[in-house]
Coordinates of C-alpha atoms in Angstrom, one line a residue:
Chain A
M1 CA 32.3 82.0 106.5
T2 CA 30.1 78.9 108.6
A3 CA 26.8 80.8 107.7
L4 CA 27.8 80.8 103.6
S5 CA 28.5 76.8 103.2
A6 CA 25.3 75.9 105.4
G7 CA 23.4 78.2 103.6
A8 CA 25.2 76.3 99.8
P9 CA 25.2 72.7 100.5
V10 CA 24.7 72.4 96.9
A11 CA 28.3 72.9 96.6
A12 CA 29.9 70.2 98.2
P13 CA 28.3 67.1 98.0
T14 CA 28.6 64.5 101.0
R15 CA 29.6 61.1 100.3
A16 CA 26.4 60.1 101.3
D17 CA 24.5 62.6 99.1
I18 CA 26.1 60.5 96.4
V19 CA 25.5 57.4 97.4
R20 CA 21.8 58.2 98.3
R21 CA 21.5 59.3 94.8
Q22 CA 22.9 56.5 93.2
R23 CA 20.8 54.5 95.4
L24 CA 18.2 56.6 94.2
K25 CA 19.0 55.7 89.8
K26 CA 19.5 52.5 90.7
I27 CA 15.8 51.8 91.5
A28 CA 14.0 54.4 89.1
L29 CA 16.2 52.4 86.4
I30 CA 15.5 49.0 88.2
V31 CA 11.5 50.4 87.8
A32 CA 11.4 51.5 84.4
L33 CA 13.0 47.8 83.4
V34 CA 10.4 46.2 85.3
L35 CA 8.0 48.3 83.6
G36 CA 9.4 47.8 80.0
A37 CA 10.1 44.2 80.5
G38 CA 5.6 44.1 80.5
F39 CA 6.1 44.9 77.1
P40 CA 7.5 41.7 75.9
A41 CA 7.0 39.6 78.9
L42 CA 3.3 40.0 79.0
P43 CA 2.2 38.6 75.9
I44 CA 4.4 35.5 76.4
L45 CA 2.8 35.2 79.9
W46 CA -0.6 35.1 78.5
M47 CA 0.4 32.3 75.2
L48 CA 1.6 30.1 78.8
S49 CA -1.7 30.7 81.4
S50 CA -3.9 29.9 77.8
S51 CA -2.2 26.4 77.1
F52 CA -3.3 25.6 80.3
K53 CA -6.6 26.8 80.3
T54 CA -10.1 25.0 78.9
N55 CA -11.1 26.2 75.0
G56 CA -13.7 27.9 77.1
E57 CA -11.7 29.7 80.0
I58 CA -9.6 31.5 77.0
F59 CA -11.9 34.8 76.6
E60 CA -13.9 34.6 79.7
Y61 CA -14.5 37.9 80.9
P62 CA -12.9 38.9 83.2
P63 CA -9.5 37.2 82.2
R64 CA -7.8 34.6 84.9
I65 CA -3.5 34.1 84.7
I66 CA -4.9 31.1 86.1
T67 CA -7.7 29.1 86.9
E68 CA -9.7 27.0 88.9
N69 CA -9.2 24.3 85.5
F70 CA -5.2 24.6 85.4
S71 CA -4.8 20.9 83.2
F72 CA -2.5 19.9 81.1
D73 CA -5.1 18.5 78.6
A74 CA -3.9 20.9 75.6
Y75 CA -0.5 19.4 76.0
Q76 CA -1.6 15.8 76.1
A77 CA -4.3 16.4 72.9
I78 CA -1.1 17.7 71.4
L79 CA 1.8 14.8 72.5
T80 CA -0.7 11.7 72.2
D81 CA -2.0 13.1 68.7
P82 CA 0.5 10.9 66.1
E83 CA 0.1 13.8 63.4
K84 CA 1.2 16.4 65.5
L85 CA 3.7 14.8 66.7
R86 CA 5.1 14.2 63.1
F87 CA 5.7 17.9 62.6
F88 CA 8.1 18.3 65.7
F89 CA 9.2 15.4 64.5
N90 CA 9.6 17.1 60.7
S91 CA 10.9 20.3 62.0
Y92 CA 14.2 18.3 64.2
F93 CA 15.3 16.2 61.3
I94 CA 15.0 18.8 59.3
A95 CA 16.5 22.1 61.1
G96 CA 19.3 19.4 62.2
S97 CA 20.2 18.0 58.7
V98 CA 20.3 21.9 57.6
T99 CA 22.7 23.0 60.8
V100 CA 24.8 19.6 59.9
L101 CA 25.2 19.9 56.7
T102 CA 25.8 24.2 56.7
L103 CA 28.0 24.0 58.9
I104 CA 30.5 21.1 56.9
V105 CA 30.0 23.7 53.5
A106 CA 30.0 26.7 55.5
V107 CA 33.4 26.0 57.2
L108 CA 34.6 24.6 53.9
A109 CA 34.1 27.7 52.0
A110 CA 35.2 30.2 55.3
Y111 CA 38.8 28.1 55.1
A112 CA 39.1 29.1 51.1
F113 CA 38.4 32.8 51.9
S114 CA 40.2 33.1 55.2
R115 CA 43.4 31.4 54.2
F116 CA 43.7 32.0 50.1
Q117 CA 44.2 34.8 47.6
F118 CA 42.1 34.0 44.3
P119 CA 41.2 35.3 41.2
G120 CA 37.6 35.8 41.6
K121 CA 37.4 36.0 45.2
R122 CA 36.1 39.6 45.6
I123 CA 33.2 38.9 43.0
I124 CA 32.3 35.4 45.2
N125 CA 32.3 36.8 48.1
V126 CA 30.2 40.2 47.0
M127 CA 27.3 37.2 46.5
V128 CA 28.2 35.6 49.0
I129 CA 26.4 38.8 50.4
S130 CA 23.9 39.9 48.3
V131 CA 22.2 36.4 48.9
Q132 CA 21.3 37.6 51.8
A133 CA 18.9 40.4 50.4
V134 CA 17.8 38.1 47.7
P135 CA 13.4 37.9 48.1
P136 CA 12.2 34.6 48.9
I137 CA 9.5 35.2 47.6
T138 CA 11.3 35.7 44.4
L139 CA 12.6 31.9 44.7
L140 CA 9.4 30.3 45.2
I141 CA 8.3 30.0 41.9
P142 CA 11.1 28.7 40.6
Y143 CA 12.0 26.4 43.3
F144 CA 8.1 25.0 42.7
G145 CA 9.2 24.1 39.0
L146 CA 12.7 23.3 40.0
V147 CA 11.9 20.9 43.1
V148 CA 8.2 19.5 41.1
A149 CA 11.5 18.6 38.1
L150 CA 14.4 16.7 40.7
G151 CA 11.3 15.3 42.0
L152 CA 11.8 16.7 45.5
Y153 CA 8.5 18.2 45.9
N154 CA 7.1 16.8 49.4
T155 CA 10.5 15.3 50.3
Y156 CA 12.8 16.4 52.9
P157 CA 15.5 16.7 50.6
G158 CA 13.7 19.3 48.9
L159 CA 12.8 21.4 52.3
I160 CA 16.2 20.8 53.3
L161 CA 18.7 22.0 50.1
T162 CA 16.2 25.4 49.5
Y163 CA 16.5 26.2 53.2
M164 CA 20.3 25.7 52.8
V165 CA 20.7 29.2 50.3
F166 CA 19.4 31.2 53.6
T167 CA 21.3 29.8 56.0
L168 CA 25.2 29.7 54.1
P169 CA 25.2 33.3 53.0
Y170 CA 24.9 34.3 57.1
A171 CA 27.0 30.5 58.4
I172 CA 30.1 31.8 55.2
I173 CA 30.2 35.4 56.4
M174 CA 30.8 34.5 60.2
M175 CA 32.7 31.1 59.9
T176 CA 35.3 33.1 57.5
G177 CA 35.3 36.0 60.3
Y178 CA 36.0 33.9 62.9
F179 CA 38.7 32.2 60.6
N180 CA 40.4 35.4 60.5
T181 CA 41.2 35.7 64.2
L182 CA 42.9 33.0 64.2
P183 CA 46.6 33.4 63.2
K184 CA 48.0 32.0 60.6
E185 CA 50.8 30.1 62.1
L186 CA 48.8 27.7 63.1
D187 CA 47.8 25.9 59.8
E188 CA 51.5 27.2 58.6
A189 CA 53.0 24.7 61.0
V190 CA 50.5 21.9 60.4
K191 CA 51.8 22.8 56.2
V192 CA 55.4 22.6 57.2
D193 CA 55.4 19.7 58.5
G194 CA 53.7 18.3 54.8
G195 CA 50.5 18.5 55.4
R196 CA 48.2 19.2 53.5
P197 CA 45.4 22.1 53.6
F198 CA 42.8 20.2 54.2
T199 CA 44.6 18.8 57.7
A200 CA 45.2 21.5 58.4
L201 CA 41.7 23.0 58.7
W202 CA 40.2 19.8 60.0
R203 CA 43.2 19.1 62.9
V204 CA 43.9 22.7 63.5
L205 CA 41.8 25.2 62.8
V206 CA 37.9 23.2 63.1
P207 CA 38.7 22.0 66.8
V208 CA 39.7 25.6 67.9
S209 CA 36.6 27.1 65.6
V210 CA 33.8 25.4 68.7
P211 CA 32.4 28.6 69.9
G212 CA 32.2 30.1 65.8
M213 CA 30.5 26.8 64.8
V214 CA 28.8 26.8 67.8
S215 CA 27.4 30.2 67.6
V216 CA 26.6 29.4 63.6
G217 CA 24.9 26.3 64.1
V218 CA 22.6 27.8 66.6
Y219 CA 21.8 30.5 64.5
T220 CA 21.2 27.8 61.6
F221 CA 19.3 26.0 63.7
M222 CA 17.2 28.3 64.5
I223 CA 16.5 29.4 60.8
A224 CA 15.5 26.2 59.9
W225 CA 13.7 26.0 62.5
N226 CA 11.4 29.1 61.7
E227 CA 10.8 29.1 57.7
Y228 CA 7.8 29.0 56.5
L229 CA 7.0 29.9 53.2
F230 CA 8.6 26.7 52.0
A231 CA 7.5 24.8 54.1
L232 CA 3.3 26.5 53.1
T233 CA 4.8 26.2 49.6
L234 CA 7.0 23.3 48.7
T235 CA 4.8 20.2 50.5
R236 CA 2.1 18.7 50.7
T237 CA 1.1 16.2 52.8
N238 CA 0.6 16.4 56.1
D239 CA 3.0 13.3 57.3
M240 CA 5.7 16.5 56.0
R241 CA 4.6 19.2 56.9
T242 CA 6.9 21.5 60.0
V243 CA 5.5 22.8 63.1
P244 CA 4.4 26.3 61.9
I245 CA 2.4 25.3 59.9
G246 CA 0.9 22.7 62.0
I247 CA 0.3 25.8 63.8
Q248 CA -1.5 27.1 61.3
L249 CA -3.6 23.8 60.2
L250 CA -4.3 23.8 63.5
M251 CA -6.3 26.8 63.3
G252 CA -7.7 26.1 60.0
Q253 CA -9.4 22.9 61.6
H254 CA -11.6 22.9 63.6
A255 CA -13.4 26.1 65.6
Y256 CA -10.0 27.1 66.8
E257 CA -8.8 25.4 69.7
W258 CA -7.0 28.0 71.5
N259 CA -5.3 26.2 74.5
Q260 CA -4.2 23.9 72.0
M261 CA -2.7 25.5 69.4
M262 CA -1.2 27.9 72.6
A263 CA 0.0 24.9 73.8
M264 CA 1.4 23.3 70.5
S265 CA 3.4 27.1 70.4
V266 CA 4.6 26.7 73.6
L267 CA 6.1 22.8 72.5
G268 CA 7.6 25.2 69.0
S269 CA 9.3 27.5 71.1
I270 CA 11.4 25.2 73.4
P271 CA 13.8 24.1 71.0
V272 CA 15.1 27.6 70.3
L273 CA 14.8 28.5 74.3
V274 CA 16.9 26.2 75.4
L275 CA 19.4 26.6 73.0
F276 CA 19.4 30.3 73.2
L277 CA 19.5 29.6 77.3
F278 CA 22.4 26.8 77.1
F279 CA 24.5 28.8 74.4
Q280 CA 23.8 32.1 75.2
R281 CA 27.1 34.2 75.5
Y282 CA 27.3 32.3 71.9
F283 CA 24.4 33.2 70.8
I284 CA 24.6 36.8 71.6
G285 CA 28.5 36.8 70.4
G286 CA 27.1 35.5 67.1
M287 CA 24.1 38.5 66.3
A288 CA 26.7 41.2 67.4
A289 CA 28.9 39.8 65.3
G290 CA 27.0 39.4 62.4
A291 CA 25.5 42.7 62.7
V292 CA 28.9 44.5 63.4
K293 CA 30.8 42.1 61.2
A294 CA 29.0 41.4 58.5
Chain B
M1 CA 51.9 3.0 46.4
T2 CA 54.6 1.9 44.5
A3 CA 53.4 2.0 41.7
T4 CA 52.9 5.5 42.2
L5 CA 55.9 6.5 43.0
T6 CA 57.7 5.1 40.4
P7 CA 56.9 7.6 37.5
E8 CA 58.2 9.7 40.2
V9 CA 61.4 8.2 41.0
E10 CA 61.9 8.0 37.1
A11 CA 61.0 11.6 36.6
A12 CA 63.8 12.6 39.0
D13 CA 66.5 10.9 37.4
R14 CA 65.8 12.3 33.9
Q15 CA 67.3 15.2 35.8
P16 CA 66.8 18.3 33.3
T17 CA 63.2 18.8 31.9
P18 CA 60.6 17.1 34.3
P19 CA 61.0 19.5 37.7
S20 CA 59.4 22.3 35.7
S21 CA 56.5 20.1 34.7
R22 CA 55.9 18.6 37.7
V23 CA 55.8 22.2 39.5
R24 CA 54.0 23.7 36.5
L25 CA 51.7 21.0 37.9
R26 CA 52.1 21.5 41.3
R27 CA 51.4 25.0 41.6
L28 CA 48.3 24.7 39.1
W29 CA 47.0 22.4 42.6
D30 CA 48.0 25.2 45.0
R31 CA 45.6 27.2 42.6
L32 CA 42.8 25.7 42.4
T33 CA 43.5 24.4 46.6
P34 CA 40.9 27.6 47.5
F35 CA 38.4 26.1 44.8
G36 CA 38.0 23.1 45.8
F37 CA 37.1 24.2 49.0
L38 CA 35.1 26.5 47.2
S39 CA 33.0 23.8 45.2
P40 CA 30.3 22.4 47.2
T41 CA 29.2 26.9 47.4
L42 CA 29.4 27.2 44.2
I43 CA 28.0 24.3 43.3
L44 CA 24.4 25.1 45.7
L45 CA 25.2 29.3 44.4
I46 CA 24.5 27.8 40.8
I47 CA 21.8 25.8 41.4
L48 CA 19.6 27.7 43.9
M49 CA 20.6 30.8 43.1
V50 CA 21.7 32.1 39.8
T51 CA 19.4 28.9 37.9
P52 CA 15.9 30.3 39.6
I53 CA 17.1 33.9 39.2
A54 CA 17.6 33.1 36.2
M55 CA 14.6 31.0 35.6
V56 CA 11.8 33.6 37.1
V57 CA 13.5 35.8 34.9
G58 CA 12.9 33.7 32.4
Y59 CA 8.6 32.8 33.0
S60 CA 8.3 36.7 33.4
L61 CA 8.6 36.9 29.8
M62 CA 6.5 34.0 28.8
D63 CA 2.6 33.5 29.3
R64 CA 0.9 30.7 30.9
V65 CA 4.1 29.1 32.4
I66 CA 4.1 25.7 34.2
T67 CA 0.5 25.7 34.5
A68 CA 0.2 25.3 30.2
P69 CA 2.8 22.5 28.7
E70 CA 3.5 25.4 25.8
S71 CA 4.2 28.9 26.3
N72 CA 5.3 31.9 24.6
F73 CA 7.4 35.0 24.3
V74 CA 5.5 38.1 25.0
G75 CA 7.8 40.6 26.4
F76 CA 7.5 42.4 28.5
E77 CA 3.7 42.4 28.4
N78 CA 3.6 40.4 32.2
Y79 CA 5.9 43.6 33.5
V80 CA 3.5 46.6 32.1
E81 CA 0.2 44.3 34.0
V82 CA 2.1 44.4 37.3
L83 CA 3.2 48.0 37.0
T84 CA -0.9 49.2 36.3
D85 CA -2.1 47.0 38.3
P86 CA -3.4 48.7 41.5
V87 CA -3.1 46.5 44.0
F88 CA 0.1 46.6 43.4
A89 CA 0.8 50.4 44.5
T90 CA -1.3 49.6 47.2
A91 CA 1.8 46.3 47.6
V92 CA 4.6 48.7 47.3
K93 CA 2.6 51.7 49.5
N94 CA 1.7 49.1 53.3
T95 CA 5.4 47.0 52.3
I96 CA 7.2 50.8 52.8
Y97 CA 4.7 52.2 55.9
F98 CA 5.4 48.7 57.0
A99 CA 9.3 48.2 56.7
G100 CA 9.5 52.1 57.7
V101 CA 7.8 52.4 60.5
S102 CA 9.1 48.8 61.8
V103 CA 12.6 49.5 61.2
V104 CA 12.0 52.9 63.1
A105 CA 10.5 51.4 65.8
H106 CA 12.6 49.1 66.3
F107 CA 15.3 51.5 66.5
V108 CA 13.9 53.5 69.0
L109 CA 12.7 50.5 71.1
G110 CA 16.0 48.7 70.9
M111 CA 18.1 51.9 72.2
G112 CA 16.0 52.9 74.9
F113 CA 16.2 49.5 76.3
A114 CA 20.3 48.8 75.2
L115 CA 20.9 51.9 77.4
M116 CA 19.4 50.9 80.3
L117 CA 20.6 47.0 79.9
N118 CA 24.1 49.1 79.7
S119 CA 23.9 50.9 82.8
P120 CA 27.2 50.5 84.5
I121 CA 25.0 50.7 88.1
L122 CA 23.1 47.5 88.5
S123 CA 25.0 43.8 88.9
H124 CA 26.4 41.5 86.0
R125 CA 23.4 39.4 87.4
L126 CA 20.5 41.3 87.1
K127 CA 21.5 42.9 83.1
A128 CA 21.8 39.0 82.2
V129 CA 18.2 38.2 83.2
F130 CA 16.8 41.4 81.9
R131 CA 18.4 41.0 78.4
T132 CA 17.1 37.0 78.0
I133 CA 13.4 38.7 79.1
Y134 CA 14.0 41.7 76.5
I135 CA 15.5 39.2 73.6
L136 CA 12.1 36.4 74.3
P137 CA 9.8 37.6 71.7
W138 CA 12.9 37.6 69.4
L139 CA 13.1 33.7 70.3
F140 CA 9.7 33.4 69.1
T141 CA 8.6 32.0 65.5
I142 CA 6.9 33.7 63.1
A143 CA 4.2 31.3 62.4
I144 CA 3.7 31.7 66.9
V145 CA 4.2 35.5 66.8
A146 CA 0.7 35.4 64.1
V147 CA -1.4 33.0 66.4
L148 CA -0.8 34.1 69.7
W149 CA -1.3 37.6 68.2
R150 CA -4.4 37.1 66.8
M151 CA -5.7 35.2 70.2
L152 CA -4.8 38.3 71.8
L153 CA -6.6 40.7 69.3
S154 CA -9.4 39.1 69.0
P155 CA -12.2 40.8 69.6
N156 CA -12.8 38.9 73.1
G157 CA -9.0 38.6 73.4
I158 CA -7.3 40.7 76.4
V159 CA -6.0 43.5 74.6
N160 CA -10.2 44.3 74.0
Y161 CA -10.6 43.2 77.7
L162 CA -8.3 46.2 79.0
V163 CA -9.1 49.2 76.3
T164 CA -12.9 48.5 76.8
T165 CA -12.0 47.8 80.9
F166 CA -10.4 51.6 81.0
G167 CA -12.3 53.1 78.8
F168 CA -10.7 53.7 75.7
T169 CA -13.3 52.8 73.6
E170 CA -16.7 51.5 74.1
S171 CA -17.1 48.3 72.6
S172 CA -14.6 46.0 71.6
V173 CA -12.4 46.8 68.2
E174 CA -12.0 44.6 65.3
W175 CA -7.8 45.1 65.2
L176 CA -6.8 43.1 62.5
S177 CA -10.3 43.4 60.5
D178 CA -11.2 47.0 60.6
P179 CA -9.8 48.5 57.7
N180 CA -8.4 51.5 59.4
L181 CA -6.7 49.1 62.1
A182 CA -5.3 46.6 60.4
L183 CA -2.0 47.7 58.9
H184 CA -1.5 49.2 61.9
A185 CA -2.1 46.1 64.1
V186 CA 0.1 44.2 62.0
T187 CA 3.0 46.6 61.9
F188 CA 3.3 46.6 65.6
I189 CA 2.5 42.9 66.1
N190 CA 5.9 43.6 63.5
I191 CA 8.0 46.2 66.0
W192 CA 7.2 43.9 69.0
S193 CA 8.7 41.0 67.3
G194 CA 12.0 42.4 65.5
Y195 CA 12.9 45.4 68.3
P196 CA 15.6 42.0 70.0
F197 CA 18.1 41.7 67.3
F198 CA 18.8 46.3 67.1
M199 CA 19.1 46.1 71.1
I200 CA 21.6 43.2 70.4
S201 CA 23.6 44.9 68.0
L202 CA 23.4 48.0 69.5
L203 CA 24.2 46.7 72.7
A204 CA 27.4 45.1 72.0
G205 CA 28.0 48.2 70.2
L206 CA 27.4 50.4 73.1
Q207 CA 29.7 48.2 74.9
G208 CA 32.3 48.7 72.6
I209 CA 32.6 52.4 73.3
P210 CA 35.8 53.5 74.5
R211 CA 35.3 54.7 77.8
D212 CA 38.0 57.4 78.2
L213 CA 35.4 59.4 75.2
Y214 CA 32.8 59.3 78.0
E215 CA 35.3 60.7 80.5
A216 CA 36.1 63.5 78.2
A217 CA 32.8 64.7 77.2
R218 CA 32.1 64.7 81.4
I219 CA 35.0 67.2 81.5
D220 CA 33.9 69.7 79.1
R221 CA 30.7 69.3 81.3
A222 CA 28.7 67.2 78.8
G223 CA 25.8 65.8 80.0
P224 CA 23.7 62.6 79.9
I225 CA 21.6 64.3 76.9
K226 CA 24.5 65.6 75.5
Q227 CA 26.9 62.4 76.0
F228 CA 24.3 60.7 74.0
L229 CA 24.0 62.4 71.4
H230 CA 27.6 63.6 70.6
V231 CA 29.2 60.6 71.5
T232 CA 27.4 57.5 71.8
L233 CA 25.1 58.5 69.1
P234 CA 28.4 58.8 66.4
Q235 CA 30.1 55.8 67.5
L236 CA 27.5 53.9 66.9
K237 CA 26.8 55.2 63.6
P238 CA 28.0 53.0 61.2
I239 CA 25.8 50.4 63.5
V240 CA 23.0 52.2 63.5
I241 CA 23.3 52.0 59.7
S242 CA 24.0 48.7 58.7
M243 CA 21.1 47.1 60.9
A244 CA 18.2 50.6 60.1
L245 CA 19.1 48.6 55.9
L246 CA 19.4 45.2 56.5
D247 CA 16.2 45.6 58.8
F248 CA 14.4 47.2 56.2
I249 CA 15.9 44.1 53.4
W250 CA 14.2 42.0 55.5
T251 CA 10.8 43.4 56.8
T252 CA 10.0 44.4 53.1
Q253 CA 10.6 40.2 52.9
Q254 CA 7.5 39.4 55.5
F255 CA 5.1 37.0 54.4
A256 CA 4.3 34.4 56.9
L257 CA 2.8 37.7 59.8
I258 CA 1.2 39.1 57.2
W259 CA -0.5 35.4 55.7
M260 CA -1.0 34.6 59.1
T261 CA -3.0 37.2 60.4
T262 CA -5.1 39.0 58.2
G263 CA -3.7 37.4 54.5
G264 CA -3.3 40.8 53.1
G265 CA -6.8 41.9 54.0
P266 CA -9.1 43.8 54.6
I267 CA -9.8 44.8 51.0
N268 CA -5.8 44.2 50.3
R269 CA -5.2 47.1 53.0
T270 CA -2.2 45.3 54.6
E271 CA -1.5 43.9 51.6
M272 CA 2.6 43.5 50.6
V273 CA 4.3 42.9 48.0
S274 CA 4.9 39.4 49.0
T275 CA 1.7 38.4 49.9
Y276 CA 0.7 39.9 46.3
T277 CA 3.1 37.6 44.5
Y278 CA 2.2 35.1 46.9
K279 CA -1.6 34.8 45.8
L280 CA -0.8 35.5 41.9
A281 CA 0.8 32.6 42.3
F282 CA -0.2 30.0 44.2
A283 CA -4.1 31.2 44.5
T284 CA -4.8 32.5 41.0
Y285 CA -1.8 30.7 39.4
D286 CA -0.5 32.6 37.0
F287 CA 2.9 31.9 37.1
S288 CA 3.8 34.2 34.2
V289 CA 2.4 37.6 35.8
A290 CA 3.4 36.5 39.5
S291 CA 7.1 35.8 37.9
A292 CA 7.2 39.4 36.5
A293 CA 6.4 40.8 40.5
A294 CA 8.9 38.6 41.7
V295 CA 11.1 39.9 39.7
I296 CA 10.7 43.9 40.5
V297 CA 10.5 42.7 44.0
L298 CA 14.5 41.7 42.9
V299 CA 15.9 44.8 41.8
L300 CA 14.2 46.5 44.5
S301 CA 15.5 44.8 47.1
M302 CA 19.1 44.4 45.0
V303 CA 18.7 48.6 45.2
L304 CA 18.7 48.6 48.4
A305 CA 21.5 45.4 48.7
F306 CA 23.9 47.5 47.0
F307 CA 23.3 50.1 49.5
Y308 CA 24.0 47.6 52.3
V309 CA 26.5 46.2 50.8
R310 CA 28.3 49.7 49.8
H311 CA 28.2 50.3 53.5
Q312 CA 29.8 47.5 54.5
K313 CA 32.5 48.3 52.2
S314 CA 33.3 51.8 53.3
R315 CA 33.5 49.9 57.2
D316 CA 36.4 48.1 56.4

């Protein structure tokens, strides 16, 4: 009997065995995660490192992460050039305007979708969803004609309006989803007191929907900040260009100033990174909701 | 205030008929209310979606639009020109490869990382740190991604340093200008920048799977692989299908990445339907033929969108 149990320890693993197995599993998992993290992180680390080098050191053999000439020169070159600062101002202004306008229009539309029954609701809903699938390249040629005809070529409103086509559908779908999670009794109470539907929306639903509006806002800002095709086609002069186009211009201008391009890339990524770090929870919730429910 | 009130008072005095008309007006008003809330959206959609699509369809049936003051109806001539252009066929083929491979890789990477990040063994804080790192590529503007990878993949870049140092190749590789490699290279860049979107959705999906399903599987002596195949995958199937369709639609529309890395070259090896259409319009100024290409792209996208919407509806 004793001989048997000693010969087959596998049959009854002790507590210590289980703990050890768990710990091994955990270490293996962390090693895998660290190795896997190289895939997303190393290129970005290299971007950061290159932005502190002189242009001559970018392609030196053998490559080093930190060189003796570590400096902020590339950043200084970007931040003291009024033309490049203008790219940043344009991007902030356009993305900010798109975000505010999208939120207003989307909240109004979402209220209609969430709280009313009306003829054509399904059709309008399907239209909003399918707008997401219309390729930007299809709209580019008529937008070009339309924007020129309306005198909006090379202006802020031209870009802001066109961007809203791509931010609205997602914003409406998400806000509708958010309103649907709020009990109807909330706004019914306002109507019983004789308030108009708009009062119910503005005084009751909007204040409790801040988390939903934050995720929509962050996502909208990101789409507008990242837009490239329309920014490229619907503007002409450098004072109207946004950051993504500015980076491309930097590539064409002189011999490649890689360190400046990397510095501008880092600076151009900061707004989205900051938004992400501050609103991570809303952000991930929004992304997931978009995929799970949209 | 009083002026507006008087008719109401009068109406109330003349008892029998007026209330019904007032009620009717009230009902009409109520019925119009939702459209009031929708009006900004509807106006924007009409100006920026319906009108442009009508315009581009119109352009596609005419010749010399935009560039010349007069243009004539030419029927489907522009469509014939696009559909018989071998470069367009190449662009379609490249787009399908680019999007297809990207979607599969996004799914595989996204799923792998999501499974690791969802493990109950790790503390919440550690998971949050890794999750942030794994999301990073998705937070960078595609224009920045393009410039970054042009630097990494340049003939003297770090990637070439690594492949030559570790002896994979003798001399440095022209990743983005070698006709046999360029399409794979841009696809790889797209995989790098796009997998986090899949990962996050799958992570949310994983957290939504009821625990008792795994318990039941464990009682049936299912190992980790069997649990993945028989519990995780079937539970995530609806999310995976909608993500894959959405990702495929978006990837086929990718323009900035191609435009800023290869511009469609070398010799059309990375030409996509988006760059093909763009060049027709803004490099050769043939807006009529470009419009025909744009409409064809629209129709193809709508076919994909139809499947997407139908899939979404079936989930409701």
